C-alpha cells in the first residue's frame, strides 16, 4: 500500500475524531466567541464541493473527506446557531447562496477543471473571515469560545492535507501532478485554524492571570 494512500486513510480517521471534541467543547462553553459563522458556512460549502470534486476525479478519499467535513461544520453551526444574531444568520445565508450557485455553474460549464479552480479560489476566500475574527480575538483576548482541542485537530488536519496534495517530493510524483486546489485549501486552512487556536490560548491565559490577581 502506497504511503500517500495510507496518509489519506489517516486523514479520514482524524476527521472523524475532530467532530467529537469540537462538539463537546462547544456544548460545554455555550459560546460562539472567536468562531466565524461565515467560515463554518464556507466549510459546509467546501465539504460538499470536495466530495463532488472527488467524484469527478475518481478519489474516494476526497468523497468521504468532503462528507465528513460537511458533517463536522453542520454540528458546529447547530451548536452556535442560538447564539447568532439575525444579521449574522442572514449574512451566512446570502454567502451560501452566492457561492453554491458559483460552484454549480463552474462545475456545469468546465466540469472538474472548473470545480478545481473554484475550490482553489474558495480555499482562500473561505478562511478569510476566520483569519480576521481570530486576529481580532487575539488583540482583544476574547476568544474564550474557541474549542482548543477541536481547533488544534483542524489545524493539523488542514496542514496534513497540504502535505498530501503538495509534497510531490515525498510521494515520488511529478511536480505537475500536484493537486493545486487541495494544496491551496490546506495551506489557507492551516493559517486560519492556527490563528484561531492562538486566540483561544491567549484568551484562556488572560482569564487565568485575572483569576490569580483577584
PDB file of N, CA, C and O in Angstrom, residues 45 49 52 56 96-119:
ATOM      1  N   UNK A  45     -19.983  24.416   2.459  1.00  0.00           N
ATOM      2  CA  UNK A  45     -19.925  24.528   1.002  1.00  0.00           C
ATOM      3  C   UNK A  45     -18.696  23.801   0.464  1.00  0.00           C
ATOM      4  O   UNK A  45     -18.776  23.039  -0.506  1.00  0.00           O
ATOM      5  N   UNK A  49     -18.281  20.634  -1.997  1.00  0.00           N
ATOM      6  CA  UNK A  49     -17.503  20.775  -3.226  1.00  0.00           C
ATOM      7  C   UNK A  49     -16.405  19.733  -3.361  1.00  0.00           C
ATOM      8  O   UNK A  49     -16.198  19.162  -4.445  1.00  0.00           O
ATOM      9  N   UNK A  52     -17.805  16.419  -4.368  1.00  0.00           N
ATOM     10  CA  UNK A  52     -18.112  16.427  -5.802  1.00  0.00           C
ATOM     11  C   UNK A  52     -16.830  16.333  -6.627  1.00  0.00           C
ATOM     12  O   UNK A  52     -16.768  15.609  -7.622  1.00  0.00           O
ATOM     13  N   UNK A  56     -15.757  13.479  -9.365  1.00  0.00           N
ATOM     14  CA  UNK A  56     -15.380  13.771 -10.751  1.00  0.00           C
ATOM     15  C   UNK A  56     -13.971  13.294 -11.085  1.00  0.00           C
ATOM     16  O   UNK A  56     -13.675  12.986 -12.247  1.00  0.00           O
ATOM     17  N   UNK A  96     -23.877  31.698   1.434  1.00  0.00           N
ATOM     18  CA  UNK A  96     -24.039  30.323   0.970  1.00  0.00           C
ATOM     19  C   UNK A  96     -24.687  30.272  -0.411  1.00  0.00           C
ATOM     20  O   UNK A  96     -24.223  29.557  -1.302  1.00  0.00           O
ATOM     21  N   UNK A  97     -25.747  31.024  -0.604  1.00  0.00           N
ATOM     22  CA  UNK A  97     -26.463  31.012  -1.881  1.00  0.00           C
ATOM     23  C   UNK A  97     -25.557  31.457  -3.029  1.00  0.00           C
ATOM     24  O   UNK A  97     -25.502  30.812  -4.083  1.00  0.00           O
ATOM     25  N   UNK A  98     -24.823  32.556  -2.820  1.00  0.00           N
ATOM     26  CA  UNK A  98     -23.942  33.091  -3.862  1.00  0.00           C
ATOM     27  C   UNK A  98     -22.883  32.076  -4.282  1.00  0.00           C
ATOM     28  O   UNK A  98     -22.691  31.792  -5.475  1.00  0.00           O
ATOM     29  N   UNK A  99     -22.214  31.476  -3.302  1.00  0.00           N
ATOM     30  CA  UNK A  99     -21.098  30.590  -3.636  1.00  0.00           C
ATOM     31  C   UNK A  99     -21.554  29.198  -4.084  1.00  0.00           C
ATOM     32  O   UNK A  99     -20.840  28.541  -4.850  1.00  0.00           O
ATOM     33  N   UNK A 100     -22.711  28.770  -3.654  1.00  0.00           N
ATOM     34  CA  UNK A 100     -23.242  27.494  -4.159  1.00  0.00           C
ATOM     35  C   UNK A 100     -23.581  27.625  -5.638  1.00  0.00           C
ATOM     36  O   UNK A 100     -23.293  26.734  -6.444  1.00  0.00           O
ATOM     37  N   UNK A 101     -24.185  28.748  -6.007  1.00  0.00           N
ATOM     38  CA  UNK A 101     -24.510  28.998  -7.420  1.00  0.00           C
ATOM     39  C   UNK A 101     -23.230  29.059  -8.254  1.00  0.00           C
ATOM     40  O   UNK A 101     -23.148  28.474  -9.337  1.00  0.00           O
ATOM     41  N   UNK A 102     -22.214  29.772  -7.748  1.00  0.00           N
ATOM     42  CA  UNK A 102     -20.939  29.877  -8.461  1.00  0.00           C
ATOM     43  C   UNK A 102     -20.283  28.509  -8.617  1.00  0.00           C
ATOM     44  O   UNK A 102     -19.729  28.185  -9.678  1.00  0.00           O
ATOM     45  N   UNK A 103     -20.350  27.698  -7.584  1.00  0.00           N
ATOM     46  CA  UNK A 103     -19.746  26.362  -7.627  1.00  0.00           C
ATOM     47  C   UNK A 103     -20.450  25.485  -8.657  1.00  0.00           C
ATOM     48  O   UNK A 103     -19.803  24.794  -9.451  1.00  0.00           O
ATOM     49  N   UNK A 104     -21.763  25.522  -8.662  1.00  0.00           N
ATOM     50  CA  UNK A 104     -22.531  24.698  -9.601  1.00  0.00           C
ATOM     51  C   UNK A 104     -22.302  25.129 -11.046  1.00  0.00           C
ATOM     52  O   UNK A 104     -22.142  24.292 -11.938  1.00  0.00           O
ATOM     53  N   UNK A 105     -22.263  26.442 -11.271  1.00  0.00           N
ATOM     54  CA  UNK A 105     -22.046  26.952 -12.629  1.00  0.00           C
ATOM     55  C   UNK A 105     -20.661  26.582 -13.143  1.00  0.00           C
ATOM     56  O   UNK A 105     -20.507  26.149 -14.292  1.00  0.00           O
ATOM     57  N   UNK A 106     -19.635  26.732 -12.299  1.00  0.00           N
ATOM     58  CA  UNK A 106     -18.268  26.400 -12.718  1.00  0.00           C
ATOM     59  C   UNK A 106     -18.141  24.909 -13.021  1.00  0.00           C
ATOM     60  O   UNK A 106     -17.416  24.513 -13.934  1.00  0.00           O
ATOM     61  N   UNK A 107     -18.879  24.088 -12.286  1.00  0.00           N
ATOM     62  CA  UNK A 107     -18.831  22.640 -12.497  1.00  0.00           C
ATOM     63  C   UNK A 107     -19.574  22.245 -13.769  1.00  0.00           C
ATOM     64  O   UNK A 107     -19.092  21.426 -14.559  1.00  0.00           O
ATOM     65  N   UNK A 108     -20.752  22.844 -13.975  1.00  0.00           N
ATOM     66  CA  UNK A 108     -21.553  22.511 -15.152  1.00  0.00           C
ATOM     67  C   UNK A 108     -20.871  22.930 -16.445  1.00  0.00           C
ATOM     68  O   UNK A 108     -20.928  22.232 -17.458  1.00  0.00           O
ATOM     69  N   UNK A 109     -20.187  24.069 -16.406  1.00  0.00           N
ATOM     70  CA  UNK A 109     -19.562  24.599 -17.616  1.00  0.00           C
ATOM     71  C   UNK A 109     -18.203  23.961 -17.891  1.00  0.00           C
ATOM     72  O   UNK A 109     -17.903  23.552 -19.018  1.00  0.00           O
ATOM     73  N   UNK A 110     -17.349  23.868 -16.865  1.00  0.00           N
ATOM     74  CA  UNK A 110     -15.971  23.398 -17.066  1.00  0.00           C
ATOM     75  C   UNK A 110     -15.660  22.066 -16.382  1.00  0.00           C
ATOM     76  O   UNK A 110     -14.504  21.653 -16.328  1.00  0.00           O
ATOM     77  N   UNK A 111     -16.689  21.444 -15.800  1.00  0.00           N
ATOM     78  CA  UNK A 111     -16.552  20.139 -15.141  1.00  0.00           C
ATOM     79  C   UNK A 111     -15.502  20.153 -14.031  1.00  0.00           C
ATOM     80  O   UNK A 111     -15.429  21.118 -13.281  1.00  0.00           O
ATOM     81  N   UNK A 112     -14.647  19.100 -13.921  1.00  0.00           N
ATOM     82  CA  UNK A 112     -13.727  19.008 -12.787  1.00  0.00           C
ATOM     83  C   UNK A 112     -12.679  20.126 -12.780  1.00  0.00           C
ATOM     84  O   UNK A 112     -12.245  20.577 -11.716  1.00  0.00           O
ATOM     85  N   UNK A 113     -12.262  20.623 -13.974  1.00  0.00           N
ATOM     86  CA  UNK A 113     -11.307  21.719 -14.036  1.00  0.00           C
ATOM     87  C   UNK A 113     -11.913  22.991 -13.448  1.00  0.00           C
ATOM     88  O   UNK A 113     -11.274  23.689 -12.652  1.00  0.00           O
ATOM     89  N   UNK A 114     -13.153  23.278 -13.826  1.00  0.00           N
ATOM     90  CA  UNK A 114     -13.833  24.467 -13.305  1.00  0.00           C
ATOM     91  C   UNK A 114     -14.050  24.375 -11.810  1.00  0.00           C
ATOM     92  O   UNK A 114     -13.856  25.350 -11.083  1.00  0.00           O
ATOM     93  N   UNK A 115     -14.431  23.191 -11.344  1.00  0.00           N
ATOM     94  CA  UNK A 115     -14.653  22.989  -9.914  1.00  0.00           C
ATOM     95  C   UNK A 115     -13.337  23.121  -9.155  1.00  0.00           C
ATOM     96  O   UNK A 115     -13.299  23.695  -8.064  1.00  0.00           O
ATOM     97  N   UNK A 116     -12.254  22.590  -9.737  1.00  0.00           N
ATOM     98  CA  UNK A 116     -10.946  22.682  -9.096  1.00  0.00           C
ATOM     99  C   UNK A 116     -10.492  24.125  -8.931  1.00  0.00           C
ATOM    100  O   UNK A 116      -9.996  24.513  -7.877  1.00  0.00           O
ATOM    101  N   UNK A 117     -10.675  24.937  -9.978  1.00  0.00           N
ATOM    102  CA  UNK A 117     -10.313  26.355  -9.914  1.00  0.00           C
ATOM    103  C   UNK A 117     -11.168  27.073  -8.876  1.00  0.00           C
ATOM    104  O   UNK A 117     -10.670  27.887  -8.082  1.00  0.00           O
ATOM    105  N   UNK A 118     -12.470  26.757  -8.868  1.00  0.00           N
ATOM    106  CA  UNK A 118     -13.374  27.362  -7.890  1.00  0.00           C
ATOM    107  C   UNK A 118     -12.926  27.031  -6.467  1.00  0.00           C
ATOM    108  O   UNK A 118     -12.866  27.912  -5.602  1.00  0.00           O
ATOM    109  N   UNK A 119     -12.612  25.759  -6.211  1.00  0.00           N
ATOM    110  CA  UNK A 119     -12.230  25.335  -4.872  1.00  0.00           C
ATOM    111  C   UNK A 119     -10.905  25.958  -4.429  1.00  0.00           C
ATOM    112  O   UNK A 119     -10.716  26.244  -3.243  1.00  0.00           O
TER     113      UNK A 119
END
